[in-house]
Amino acid sequence: MSDAFDYDLLIIGAGVGGHGAALHAVKRGLKTAIVEADVMGGTCVNRGCIPSKALLAASGRVRELRNEHHLKSLGISVGNVTYDREAIADHAKNLVSKIQGDMTNSLTRLGVDIIKGWARLAGEQKAAIATPDGEKIVTAKDIILSPGSVPFVPPGIETDGKTVFTSDEALKLDWLPDWIAIIGSGYIGLEFSDVYTALGCEVTIIEALDQLMPTFDPDIAKIAQRVLIAPRDIETRAGVIAQKVTPGSPVVIELANRETREVVETLEVDACLVATGRIPATKDLGLEKVGVEADRRGFIPVDDHLQVLRNGEPVPHLWAIGDATGKMMLAHAASAQGILTVETICGEPRQINYLSIPAAAFTHPEVSFVGMTEPAAKTLAEAEGFAIDTVKTYFKGNSKALAEGEGDGLAKVIYRKDTGEILGAHIIGMHAADLIQEAANAIANGQTVTELSFCVHTHPTLSEVLDEAFKRAVVVSA
Ligand SMILES: Cc1cc2nc3c(=O)[nH]c(=O)nc-3n(C[C@H](O)[C@H](O)[C@H](O)COP(=O)(O)OP(=O)(O)OC[C@H]3O[C@@H](n4cnc5c(N)ncnc54)[C@H](O)[C@@H]3O)c2cc1C
Ligand SMILES: NC(=O)c1ccc[n+]([C@@H]2O[C@H](COP(=O)([O-])OP(=O)(O)OC[C@H]3O[C@@H](n4cnc5c(N)ncnc54)[C@H](O)[C@@H]3O)[C@@H](O)[C@H]2O)c1
């Protein structure tokens, strides 16, 4: 370590991005400190992935046990299934505190200094941290900014945290409204509609774009509509914006035409979850002290190595990772960015292939994807002058899925016709979030459908859904 600095590496923000970077930095022999203004673990551990998956796990069980028809097909009948809302909420709360503790311990055990307080850049290689004991100036050879993101609430929508709220409050499951409107049909909207309907609430999903689940591949969105929306107590409004939302009892929601902004309908519901995206938490980070300007939406500009840019040029020794870079708002993406940035700092530059990073919605059944949708792949193919092909396989043709009585589902693989290179894979069905990893690894390693078709998959497993797709892709292109 250089004696000129307090640390080799200072990380601002102890979310999954900062945590991943810190663990890897220690492995690389860097003297490391991490600053956290709030609770350790950031969004994912405290207000995101972890509590939401705990709620989805518990409510998913309720849904399954109440599905008499499904259970009967397996020869099972159960009596009246009840649940305890508070106990489900406690399951999420306890899991959060366990993982938060484990995460903090992993840092202290490895000798990472944890500094509690709000950090601002105070110049190059320097931060001023407002700690409970006063301001502390810390110098470091390299600084990684990992301040994450916060919920975005569009203008006109007023939240009170009780009747109109974001995921931050929804995850506490303080009460269950009879009728809840969910604004936004992205990941948060979909996952919460799964939780609420499983627990017996009526849901109205409001989506500004013309189609629900606009980021999904169209074939997957079609099936998602059939299995996740249509059979449930869900009404939908697409192509309209929630223009004005007033908390209270009832909550009043004005829906307006997206183009003309003319009010087309007024809803009166018991509660409203605002799930309209997230914005970077980059205010008051001292970016101006080093002459860096966040972009129009507040994201920190970075180059391909995640080095922060000032007027388009990299700022020496300053890096940014995670949600605040706007690359991909996913926990594992933030963590991967942290690890790769440490590698780059250590003189072994690495870049992320974002097309190989999978994503999943943990609904019942799950939805997952990696790489491009079919329309995106077509656009690329036209621009670069190659042809694409797609192959679809169905869970209803998979022995394990049928044994489970879970025949609803589809896997779709998009690949280059000439080389067999995989451009995207999309799955809806039981355990889709786990199944997608094979396709993600294949994209990361540049494997073709032909190579994958020779990989042996365990029988009978759900992994054979993709196996079948790879084998059929080879036949199709022969
Ligand atoms: C409801 C919900 C469910 C989600 N589910 C999933 C999922 O299943 N899978 C998935 O991959 N992703 C999921 N995500 C997204 C995931 O949580 C984020 O992508 C991830 O947390 C981003 O990590 P990060 O390290 O960039 O930032 P964060 O986790 O937001 O952490 C940033 C940390 O920095 C701290 N901080 C900010 N500014 C300062 C400062 N100036 N000084 C000191 N500390 C500061 C903050 O207090 C915070 O703790 C979910 C998100 C939500 C909201
Ligand atoms: N399982 C997961 O990986 C997971 C789970 C939850 C959240 N997340 C992350 O959190 C981030 C935020 O999730 P999200 O679902 O809030 O955002 P999102 O960007 O995925 O979806 C927001 C949706 O709200 C719609 N919308 C915006 N303003 C509107 C308005 N006024 N009226 C009607 N519709 C409106 C948008 O068209 C969009 O479809 C995502 O980027 C995601 O990466 C991930």
Coordinates of C-alpha atoms and ligand atoms in Angstrom, one line a residue:
M1 CA 0.0 0.0 0.0
S2 CA 1.1 3.5 -0.7
D3 CA 1.9 5.4 2.6
A4 CA 0.5 8.6 0.9
F5 CA -3.1 7.4 1.5
D6 CA -5.2 6.1 4.4
Y7 CA -6.5 3.2 2.2
D8 CA -5.8 1.6 -1.2
L9 CA -9.5 1.5 -1.8
L10 CA -12.5 3.4 -0.4
I11 CA -16.0 2.2 -1.4
I12 CA -18.9 4.6 -0.9
G13 CA -22.1 2.5 -0.3
A14 CA -22.4 -0.9 1.3
G15 CA -25.0 -2.5 -1.0
V16 CA -24.3 -5.7 -2.9
G17 CA -22.1 -3.7 -5.3
G18 CA -19.9 -2.2 -2.6
H19 CA -19.9 -5.5 -0.7
G20 CA -18.8 -7.5 -3.7
A21 CA -16.1 -5.0 -4.5
A22 CA -14.8 -5.0 -0.9
L23 CA -14.6 -8.8 -0.6
H24 CA -12.7 -9.0 -3.9
A25 CA -10.4 -6.1 -2.9
V26 CA -9.3 -7.9 0.2
K27 CA -8.6 -11.0 -1.8
R28 CA -6.4 -8.8 -4.0
G29 CA -4.5 -7.5 -1.0
L30 CA -5.9 -4.0 -1.0
K31 CA -6.4 -2.1 2.3
T32 CA -10.1 -1.3 2.0
A33 CA -12.7 0.7 3.8
I34 CA -16.4 0.9 3.0
V35 CA -18.8 3.8 4.0
E36 CA -22.5 3.3 4.7
A37 CA -24.9 6.0 5.6
D38 CA -27.8 3.7 6.4
V39 CA -28.1 0.0 7.1
M40 CA -25.5 -2.4 5.8
G41 CA -26.6 -4.3 2.7
G42 CA -28.3 -1.5 0.8
T43 CA -31.5 -2.0 -1.3
C44 CA -31.1 -5.7 -2.1
V45 CA -30.7 -7.0 1.4
N46 CA -33.0 -4.6 3.2
R47 CA -35.6 -3.3 0.7
G48 CA -35.3 -5.4 -2.4
C49 CA -34.3 -8.9 -3.4
I50 CA -34.2 -10.6 0.0
P51 CA -37.5 -9.4 1.6
S52 CA -39.4 -9.6 -1.6
K53 CA -38.2 -13.2 -2.2
A54 CA -39.2 -14.1 1.3
L55 CA -42.7 -12.7 0.8
L56 CA -42.9 -14.5 -2.6
A57 CA -41.9 -17.8 -1.0
A58 CA -44.5 -17.7 1.7
S59 CA -47.3 -16.3 -0.4
G60 CA -46.4 -18.8 -3.2
R61 CA -46.9 -21.6 -0.7
V62 CA -50.4 -20.2 0.2
R63 CA -51.3 -20.1 -3.5
E64 CA -50.1 -23.6 -4.1
L65 CA -51.9 -25.0 -1.1
R66 CA -55.1 -23.3 -2.0
N67 CA -55.0 -24.6 -5.6
E68 CA -57.4 -27.5 -4.9
H69 CA -57.6 -28.5 -8.6
H70 CA -53.8 -28.7 -8.9
L71 CA -53.4 -30.6 -5.6
K72 CA -56.2 -33.0 -6.6
S73 CA -54.4 -33.8 -9.8
L74 CA -51.5 -35.0 -7.6
G75 CA -53.9 -37.0 -5.4
I76 CA -53.7 -34.6 -2.5
S77 CA -56.4 -32.7 -0.6
V78 CA -55.9 -30.3 2.2
G79 CA -58.3 -28.5 4.4
N80 CA -58.8 -24.8 4.7
V81 CA -55.5 -23.1 4.3
T82 CA -54.9 -20.0 6.4
Y83 CA -52.0 -17.7 6.9
D84 CA -50.8 -15.2 9.5
R85 CA -49.9 -11.9 7.7
E86 CA -47.7 -10.7 10.6
A87 CA -45.8 -14.1 10.7
I88 CA -45.2 -13.8 6.9
A89 CA -43.9 -10.3 7.4
D90 CA -41.7 -11.5 10.2
H91 CA -40.2 -14.2 8.0
A92 CA -39.1 -11.5 5.6
K93 CA -37.8 -9.2 8.5
N94 CA -35.9 -12.1 10.1
L95 CA -34.3 -13.1 6.9
V96 CA -33.2 -9.5 6.2
S97 CA -31.6 -9.2 9.6
K98 CA -29.8 -12.6 9.3
I99 CA -28.4 -11.7 5.9
Q100 CA -27.5 -8.2 7.0
G101 CA -25.6 -9.6 9.9
D102 CA -23.8 -12.2 7.8
M103 CA -22.8 -9.6 5.3
T104 CA -21.4 -7.2 7.9
N105 CA -19.5 -10.1 9.6
S106 CA -18.0 -11.1 6.3
L107 CA -16.5 -7.7 5.9
T108 CA -15.2 -7.3 9.5
R109 CA -13.8 -10.8 9.4
L110 CA -11.7 -9.9 6.4
G111 CA -10.5 -6.7 7.9
V112 CA -12.5 -4.2 5.8
D113 CA -13.0 -1.0 7.8
I114 CA -16.7 -0.1 8.0
I115 CA -17.2 3.6 8.4
K116 CA -20.8 4.7 9.3
G117 CA -21.8 8.1 7.8
W118 CA -22.6 10.0 4.7
A119 CA -19.7 10.3 2.3
R120 CA -19.1 13.1 -0.2
L121 CA -16.1 13.4 -2.6
A122 CA -13.9 16.2 -1.3
G123 CA -11.4 16.2 -4.2
E124 CA -9.6 13.6 -6.2
Q125 CA -8.7 10.5 -4.0
K126 CA -10.4 12.1 -1.0
A127 CA -13.8 11.9 0.7
A128 CA -15.4 13.8 3.6
I129 CA -17.5 11.6 5.7
A130 CA -20.2 13.0 8.0
T131 CA -20.0 10.5 10.9
P132 CA -21.8 10.6 14.2
D133 CA -18.5 11.8 15.7
G134 CA -18.1 14.6 13.2
E135 CA -16.5 15.0 9.8
K136 CA -13.8 12.6 8.9
I137 CA -11.5 13.1 5.9
V138 CA -10.3 9.9 4.3
T139 CA -7.9 9.5 1.5
A140 CA -7.6 6.5 -0.8
K141 CA -5.6 5.7 -3.9
D142 CA -8.8 4.6 -5.6
I143 CA -12.5 5.3 -4.8
I144 CA -15.5 3.3 -6.0
L145 CA -18.9 5.0 -5.9
S146 CA -21.7 2.6 -5.2
P147 CA -24.6 4.7 -3.9
G148 CA -27.3 2.6 -5.5
S149 CA -30.9 3.8 -6.3
V150 CA -34.2 4.9 -4.7
P151 CA -37.8 4.5 -5.9
F152 CA -38.9 6.9 -8.6
V153 CA -42.3 8.5 -7.9
P154 CA -43.6 10.4 -10.9
P155 CA -44.9 13.9 -10.4
G156 CA -48.6 14.1 -9.6
I157 CA -48.4 10.9 -7.4
E158 CA -48.4 11.7 -3.7
T159 CA -47.2 9.0 -1.3
D160 CA -48.1 8.8 2.4
G161 CA -46.3 5.5 3.1
K162 CA -49.6 4.0 4.3
T163 CA -52.2 4.0 1.6
V164 CA -50.0 5.1 -1.3
F165 CA -46.5 3.6 -1.1
T166 CA -43.4 2.3 -2.9
S167 CA -41.8 -1.1 -2.5
D168 CA -39.8 0.3 0.5
E169 CA -43.0 0.2 2.5
A170 CA -44.8 -2.6 0.7
L171 CA -42.2 -5.1 1.8
K172 CA -43.1 -4.6 5.4
L173 CA -46.5 -6.1 4.7
D174 CA -48.1 -3.9 7.4
W175 CA -51.6 -4.6 6.1
L176 CA -53.4 -6.3 3.2
P177 CA -55.8 -4.1 1.3
D178 CA -58.9 -5.7 -0.3
W179 CA -58.2 -3.8 -3.5
I180 CA -54.8 -2.5 -4.5
A181 CA -53.8 -0.7 -7.6
I182 CA -50.2 -1.3 -8.8
I183 CA -48.7 1.4 -11.0
G184 CA -46.2 -0.2 -13.3
S185 CA -45.9 -3.7 -14.7
G186 CA -42.2 -4.1 -14.5
Y187 CA -40.4 -6.5 -12.0
I188 CA -41.8 -4.9 -8.9
G189 CA -45.3 -4.6 -10.2
L190 CA -45.3 -8.2 -11.3
E191 CA -43.7 -9.7 -8.2
F192 CA -46.1 -7.8 -5.9
S193 CA -49.1 -8.7 -7.9
D194 CA -48.1 -12.3 -7.3
V195 CA -47.8 -11.8 -3.6
Y196 CA -51.0 -9.8 -3.2
T197 CA -53.2 -12.1 -5.3
A198 CA -51.8 -15.2 -3.5
L199 CA -52.9 -13.6 -0.2
G200 CA -56.4 -12.8 -1.5
C201 CA -56.2 -9.2 -2.5
E202 CA -57.8 -7.9 -5.7
V203 CA -55.3 -6.1 -7.9
T204 CA -55.5 -3.5 -10.7
I205 CA -52.3 -3.1 -12.7
I206 CA -51.8 0.2 -14.5
E207 CA -49.2 0.3 -17.2
A208 CA -48.3 3.4 -19.2
L209 CA -47.2 1.5 -22.3
D210 CA -49.6 -0.2 -24.6
Q211 CA -48.5 -3.7 -23.5
L212 CA -48.1 -5.1 -20.0
M213 CA -44.6 -6.3 -19.1
P214 CA -43.1 -4.3 -21.9
T215 CA -39.5 -5.4 -21.4
F216 CA -40.3 -9.1 -21.9
D217 CA -39.9 -10.9 -25.2
P218 CA -43.3 -10.8 -26.9
D219 CA -43.8 -14.6 -26.8
I220 CA -43.0 -14.7 -23.1
A221 CA -45.3 -11.7 -22.4
K222 CA -48.1 -13.5 -24.1
I223 CA -47.8 -16.6 -21.9
A224 CA -47.2 -14.4 -18.8
Q225 CA -50.5 -12.7 -19.6
R226 CA -52.1 -16.1 -19.8
V227 CA -50.7 -17.7 -16.6
L228 CA -49.8 -14.7 -14.3
I229 CA -52.6 -12.3 -15.1
A230 CA -55.7 -13.7 -16.7
P231 CA -56.6 -16.5 -14.2
R232 CA -56.0 -14.3 -11.2
D233 CA -58.0 -11.5 -9.5
I234 CA -56.2 -8.9 -11.6
E235 CA -57.7 -6.2 -13.8
T236 CA -55.4 -4.4 -16.1
R237 CA -55.3 -0.9 -17.7
A238 CA -52.6 -0.5 -20.4
G239 CA -51.7 2.6 -22.4
V240 CA -52.8 5.0 -19.7
I241 CA -50.7 6.8 -17.1
A242 CA -51.5 7.3 -13.4
Q243 CA -51.5 11.1 -13.7
K244 CA -52.7 12.0 -10.2
V245 CA -52.8 9.8 -7.1
T246 CA -54.2 11.1 -3.8
P247 CA -53.7 9.1 -0.7
G248 CA -56.5 8.4 1.8
S249 CA -59.5 6.2 2.2
P250 CA -60.2 5.7 -0.6
V251 CA -57.1 6.3 -2.6
V252 CA -58.1 8.3 -5.7
I253 CA -56.3 7.6 -9.0
E254 CA -56.8 9.6 -12.1
L255 CA -55.9 7.7 -15.2
A256 CA -55.0 9.8 -18.3
N257 CA -54.4 9.1 -22.0
R258 CA -50.7 8.9 -22.4
E259 CA -50.6 11.2 -25.4
T260 CA -53.3 13.8 -24.7
R261 CA -53.1 13.7 -20.9
E262 CA -56.9 13.8 -20.8
V263 CA -58.4 12.0 -17.8
V264 CA -60.1 8.8 -19.0
E265 CA -61.0 7.1 -15.8
T266 CA -60.9 7.6 -12.0
L267 CA -60.3 4.7 -9.7
E268 CA -61.1 4.5 -6.0
V269 CA -59.1 1.8 -4.3
D270 CA -57.9 0.8 -0.8
A271 CA -54.2 1.2 -1.5
C272 CA -51.7 1.9 -4.3
L273 CA -48.2 0.6 -4.9
V274 CA -46.1 2.9 -7.0
A275 CA -43.7 0.6 -9.0
T276 CA -42.6 3.0 -11.7
G277 CA -38.9 2.4 -11.7
R278 CA -35.9 3.6 -9.7
I279 CA -33.6 6.6 -9.9
P280 CA -29.9 6.8 -8.9
A281 CA -29.0 8.1 -5.5
T282 CA -26.4 10.5 -6.7
K283 CA -27.5 13.7 -5.1
D284 CA -25.1 15.2 -2.5
L285 CA -22.3 12.8 -3.4
G286 CA -19.8 15.7 -4.0
L287 CA -19.5 14.8 -7.7
E288 CA -19.0 18.5 -8.4
K289 CA -15.9 18.6 -6.3
V290 CA -14.1 16.6 -9.0
G291 CA -15.9 18.3 -11.9
V292 CA -18.2 15.3 -12.7
E293 CA -21.7 15.9 -13.9
A294 CA -24.4 13.2 -13.5
D295 CA -26.4 12.7 -16.7
R296 CA -29.9 14.0 -17.3
R297 CA -31.5 11.2 -15.2
G298 CA -28.8 11.4 -12.4
F299 CA -26.7 8.4 -13.4
I300 CA -22.9 8.6 -13.0
P301 CA -21.3 8.6 -16.4
V302 CA -18.7 5.8 -16.8
D303 CA -16.7 4.2 -19.5
D304 CA -16.6 0.5 -20.4
H305 CA -14.3 -0.1 -17.4
L306 CA -16.6 1.7 -15.1
Q307 CA -14.2 4.6 -14.7
V308 CA -16.1 7.8 -14.0
L309 CA -16.1 10.3 -16.9
R310 CA -15.5 14.0 -16.6
N311 CA -16.4 15.8 -19.9
G312 CA -16.0 12.4 -21.6
E313 CA -12.6 11.7 -20.2
P314 CA -11.8 9.2 -17.4
V315 CA -11.1 10.7 -13.9
P316 CA -8.0 9.0 -12.6
H317 CA -8.7 6.6 -9.7
L318 CA -12.5 7.2 -9.6
W319 CA -14.9 4.4 -10.4
A320 CA -18.7 3.8 -10.2
I321 CA -20.7 0.6 -10.0
G322 CA -24.2 -0.7 -9.5
D323 CA -27.6 0.9 -9.9
A324 CA -26.1 4.4 -9.9
T325 CA -24.4 3.7 -13.3
G326 CA -27.8 2.8 -14.9
K327 CA -26.3 -0.1 -16.8
M328 CA -28.5 -2.9 -15.3
M329 CA -30.4 -2.5 -12.1
L330 CA -29.7 -6.0 -10.7
A331 CA -27.9 -7.1 -7.6
H332 CA -25.7 -9.6 -9.4
A333 CA -24.8 -7.0 -12.0
A334 CA -23.7 -4.6 -9.3
S335 CA -21.6 -7.2 -7.6
A336 CA -20.0 -8.3 -10.9
Q337 CA -19.2 -4.7 -11.7
G338 CA -17.5 -4.3 -8.3
I339 CA -15.4 -7.4 -8.8
L340 CA -14.3 -6.4 -12.3
T341 CA -13.5 -2.9 -11.2
V342 CA -11.2 -4.2 -8.6
E343 CA -9.5 -6.3 -11.2
T344 CA -9.1 -3.3 -13.4
I345 CA -7.7 -1.3 -10.4
C346 CA -5.2 -4.1 -9.9
G347 CA -3.9 -3.7 -13.4
E348 CA -5.9 -6.6 -15.0
P349 CA -8.6 -4.7 -16.9
R350 CA -11.9 -6.6 -17.5
Q351 CA -15.2 -5.6 -19.0
I352 CA -18.7 -6.9 -18.4
N353 CA -20.7 -8.5 -21.2
Y354 CA -24.1 -7.2 -20.2
L355 CA -25.7 -9.6 -22.7
S356 CA -24.6 -12.5 -20.6
I357 CA -26.2 -11.2 -17.4
P358 CA -29.5 -13.0 -16.7
A359 CA -32.5 -11.5 -15.0
A360 CA -35.6 -13.1 -13.5
A361 CA -39.0 -12.2 -12.0
F362 CA -39.7 -14.5 -9.1
T363 CA -43.4 -14.9 -9.8
H364 CA -45.2 -18.3 -9.8
P365 CA -44.2 -19.5 -12.3
E366 CA -40.9 -17.6 -12.7
V367 CA -39.9 -15.6 -15.8
S368 CA -36.3 -15.3 -16.8
F369 CA -34.2 -14.1 -19.7
V370 CA -30.6 -13.4 -20.8
G371 CA -29.4 -11.4 -23.8
M372 CA -31.7 -10.0 -26.5
T373 CA -35.4 -10.2 -27.1
E374 CA -36.4 -11.5 -30.6
P375 CA -37.3 -7.9 -31.9
A376 CA -33.9 -6.6 -30.6
A377 CA -32.0 -9.5 -32.2
K378 CA -33.8 -8.9 -35.5
T379 CA -32.8 -5.3 -35.4
L380 CA -29.2 -6.2 -34.8
A381 CA -29.3 -8.9 -37.5
E382 CA -30.6 -6.4 -40.1
A383 CA -28.0 -3.8 -39.2
E384 CA -25.1 -6.3 -39.3
G385 CA -26.4 -8.4 -42.2
F386 CA -26.9 -11.9 -40.7
A387 CA -30.0 -14.0 -40.1
I388 CA -31.4 -15.2 -36.9
D389 CA -33.5 -18.2 -36.0
T390 CA -35.6 -19.1 -32.9
V391 CA -36.6 -22.4 -31.3
K392 CA -39.3 -22.9 -28.7
T393 CA -39.7 -25.8 -26.3
Y394 CA -42.6 -26.3 -23.9
F395 CA -42.8 -27.5 -20.3
K396 CA -45.8 -29.7 -21.3
G397 CA -43.3 -31.8 -23.2
N398 CA -41.0 -32.2 -20.2
S399 CA -41.3 -35.3 -18.0
K400 CA -40.2 -33.6 -14.7
A401 CA -42.6 -30.6 -15.3
L402 CA -45.4 -33.1 -15.9
A403 CA -44.6 -35.1 -12.8
E404 CA -44.8 -31.8 -10.8
G405 CA -48.1 -31.0 -12.5
E406 CA -46.4 -27.8 -13.8
G407 CA -46.8 -28.1 -17.6
D408 CA -47.4 -24.4 -18.2
G409 CA -44.2 -22.8 -19.6
L410 CA -42.0 -22.1 -22.5
A411 CA -38.3 -21.8 -23.3
K412 CA -37.3 -19.8 -26.3
V413 CA -33.7 -19.6 -27.7
I414 CA -32.7 -17.0 -30.2
Y415 CA -29.5 -17.7 -32.1
R416 CA -27.5 -16.8 -35.2
K417 CA -28.4 -19.0 -38.1
D418 CA -24.9 -19.0 -39.6
T419 CA -22.8 -19.7 -36.4
G420 CA -25.3 -21.0 -33.9
E421 CA -24.2 -18.3 -31.4
I422 CA -26.9 -17.7 -28.8
L423 CA -28.2 -14.1 -28.8
G424 CA -30.9 -14.5 -26.2
A425 CA -32.9 -17.1 -24.1
H426 CA -36.2 -16.6 -22.4
I427 CA -38.0 -18.9 -20.1
I428 CA -41.4 -18.8 -18.3
G429 CA -42.1 -21.8 -16.2
M430 CA -41.3 -23.6 -12.9
H431 CA -37.7 -22.7 -11.7
A432 CA -37.1 -20.5 -14.8
A433 CA -34.8 -18.3 -12.7
D434 CA -32.4 -21.2 -12.1
L435 CA -32.7 -22.7 -15.5
I436 CA -31.6 -19.5 -17.3
Q437 CA -28.1 -19.8 -15.9
E438 CA -27.1 -22.4 -18.5
A439 CA -27.9 -20.1 -21.3
A440 CA -26.2 -17.2 -19.5
N441 CA -23.0 -19.2 -19.1
A442 CA -23.2 -20.2 -22.8
I443 CA -23.5 -16.6 -23.9
A444 CA -20.6 -15.6 -21.6
N445 CA -18.4 -18.4 -23.0
G446 CA -19.5 -17.8 -26.6
Q447 CA -20.9 -21.4 -26.9
T448 CA -23.1 -22.3 -29.9
V449 CA -26.3 -24.3 -29.9
T450 CA -24.4 -27.1 -31.6
E451 CA -21.9 -27.3 -28.8
L452 CA -24.6 -27.2 -26.2
S453 CA -26.6 -29.9 -27.9
F454 CA -23.8 -32.4 -27.0
C455 CA -23.9 -31.5 -23.3
V456 CA -25.6 -34.2 -21.3
H457 CA -28.4 -33.1 -19.1
T458 CA -29.8 -35.1 -16.1
H459 CA -33.0 -37.0 -16.8
P460 CA -35.7 -36.3 -15.7
T461 CA -35.0 -32.6 -14.9
L462 CA -36.4 -29.3 -16.0
S463 CA -33.0 -28.6 -17.6
E464 CA -34.0 -30.8 -20.4
V465 CA -36.4 -28.0 -21.6
L466 CA -33.3 -26.1 -22.8
D467 CA -31.5 -29.3 -23.8
E468 CA -34.4 -30.0 -26.1
A469 CA -34.2 -26.4 -27.5
F470 CA -30.5 -26.7 -28.3
K471 CA -31.0 -30.1 -30.0
R472 CA -33.9 -28.8 -32.0
A473 CA -32.0 -25.7 -33.0
V474 CA -29.2 -27.8 -34.6
V475 CA -31.7 -29.9 -36.5
V476 CA -33.5 -26.7 -37.7
S477 CA -30.3 -25.2 -39.0
A478 CA -29.0 -28.3 -40.7
Ligands
LIG1 C1 -38.4 -4.6 -4.4 C2 -37.1 -4.9 -5.1 C3 -36.8 -6.2 -5.4 C4 -35.6 -6.5 -6.1 N1 -35.3 -7.8 -6.4 C5 -34.2 -8.1 -7.1 C6 -33.9 -9.5 -7.4 O1 -34.6 -10.4 -7.1 N2 -32.7 -9.7 -8.0 C7 -31.9 -8.7 -8.4 O2 -30.8 -9.0 -9.0 N3 -32.1 -7.4 -8.1 C8 -33.3 -7.1 -7.4 N4 -33.5 -5.8 -7.1 C9 -32.5 -4.8 -7.5 C10 -31.3 -4.7 -6.5 O3 -31.8 -4.5 -5.2 C11 -30.4 -3.6 -6.9 O4 -30.0 -3.8 -8.2 C12 -29.1 -3.6 -6.0 O5 -29.5 -3.5 -4.7 C13 -28.2 -2.5 -6.4 O6 -27.0 -2.6 -5.6 P1 -26.1 -1.3 -5.4 O7 -24.9 -1.8 -4.6 O8 -25.8 -0.6 -6.7 O9 -27.0 -0.3 -4.6 P2 -27.8 -0.4 -3.2 O10 -28.2 -1.8 -2.9 O11 -28.9 0.6 -3.4 O12 -26.8 0.2 -2.1 C14 -26.3 1.5 -2.1 C15 -26.0 1.8 -0.6 O13 -25.2 3.0 -0.6 C16 -25.6 3.8 0.5 N5 -25.3 5.2 0.2 C17 -25.8 5.9 -0.8 N6 -25.1 7.2 -0.9 C18 -24.2 7.2 0.1 C19 -23.3 8.1 0.6 N7 -23.2 9.3 0.0 N8 -22.6 7.8 1.7 C20 -22.7 6.6 2.3 N9 -23.5 5.6 1.9 C21 -24.3 5.9 0.8 C22 -27.1 3.5 0.6 O14 -27.5 3.8 1.9 C23 -27.2 2.1 0.3 O15 -27.1 1.2 1.4 C24 -34.7 -5.5 -6.4 C25 -35.0 -4.1 -6.1 C26 -36.2 -3.9 -5.4 C27 -36.5 -2.4 -5.1
LIG2 N1 -36.5 -9.8 -9.7 C1 -35.7 -8.8 -10.0 O1 -34.6 -8.9 -10.5 C2 -36.2 -7.4 -9.6 C3 -37.3 -7.3 -8.8 C4 -37.7 -6.0 -8.5 C5 -37.0 -4.9 -8.9 N2 -35.9 -5.1 -9.7 C6 -35.2 -3.9 -10.2 O2 -35.8 -2.7 -9.7 C7 -35.9 -1.8 -10.8 C8 -37.2 -1.1 -10.6 O3 -38.3 -1.9 -10.8 P1 -39.7 -1.4 -11.3 O4 -40.7 -2.5 -11.6 O5 -40.2 -0.3 -10.4 O6 -39.4 -0.6 -12.6 P2 -39.5 -1.1 -14.2 O7 -38.7 0.0 -14.9 O8 -39.1 -2.5 -14.4 O9 -41.0 -0.9 -14.5 C9 -41.7 0.3 -14.4 C10 -43.0 0.3 -15.2 O10 -43.8 1.4 -14.8 C11 -44.4 2.0 -16.0 N3 -44.8 3.4 -15.6 C12 -43.9 4.4 -15.3 N4 -44.6 5.5 -14.9 C13 -46.0 5.2 -15.0 C14 -47.2 5.9 -14.8 N5 -47.2 7.1 -14.4 N6 -48.4 5.2 -15.0 C15 -48.4 3.9 -15.4 N7 -47.2 3.2 -15.6 C16 -46.0 3.8 -15.4 C17 -43.3 1.8 -17.0 O11 -43.8 1.9 -18.3 C18 -42.7 0.5 -16.7 O12 -43.3 -0.6 -17.4 C19 -35.9 -2.6 -12.1 O13 -35.0 -1.9 -12.9 C20 -35.3 -3.9 -11.7 O14 -34.1 -4.1 -12.3 C21 -35.5 -6.3 -10.1

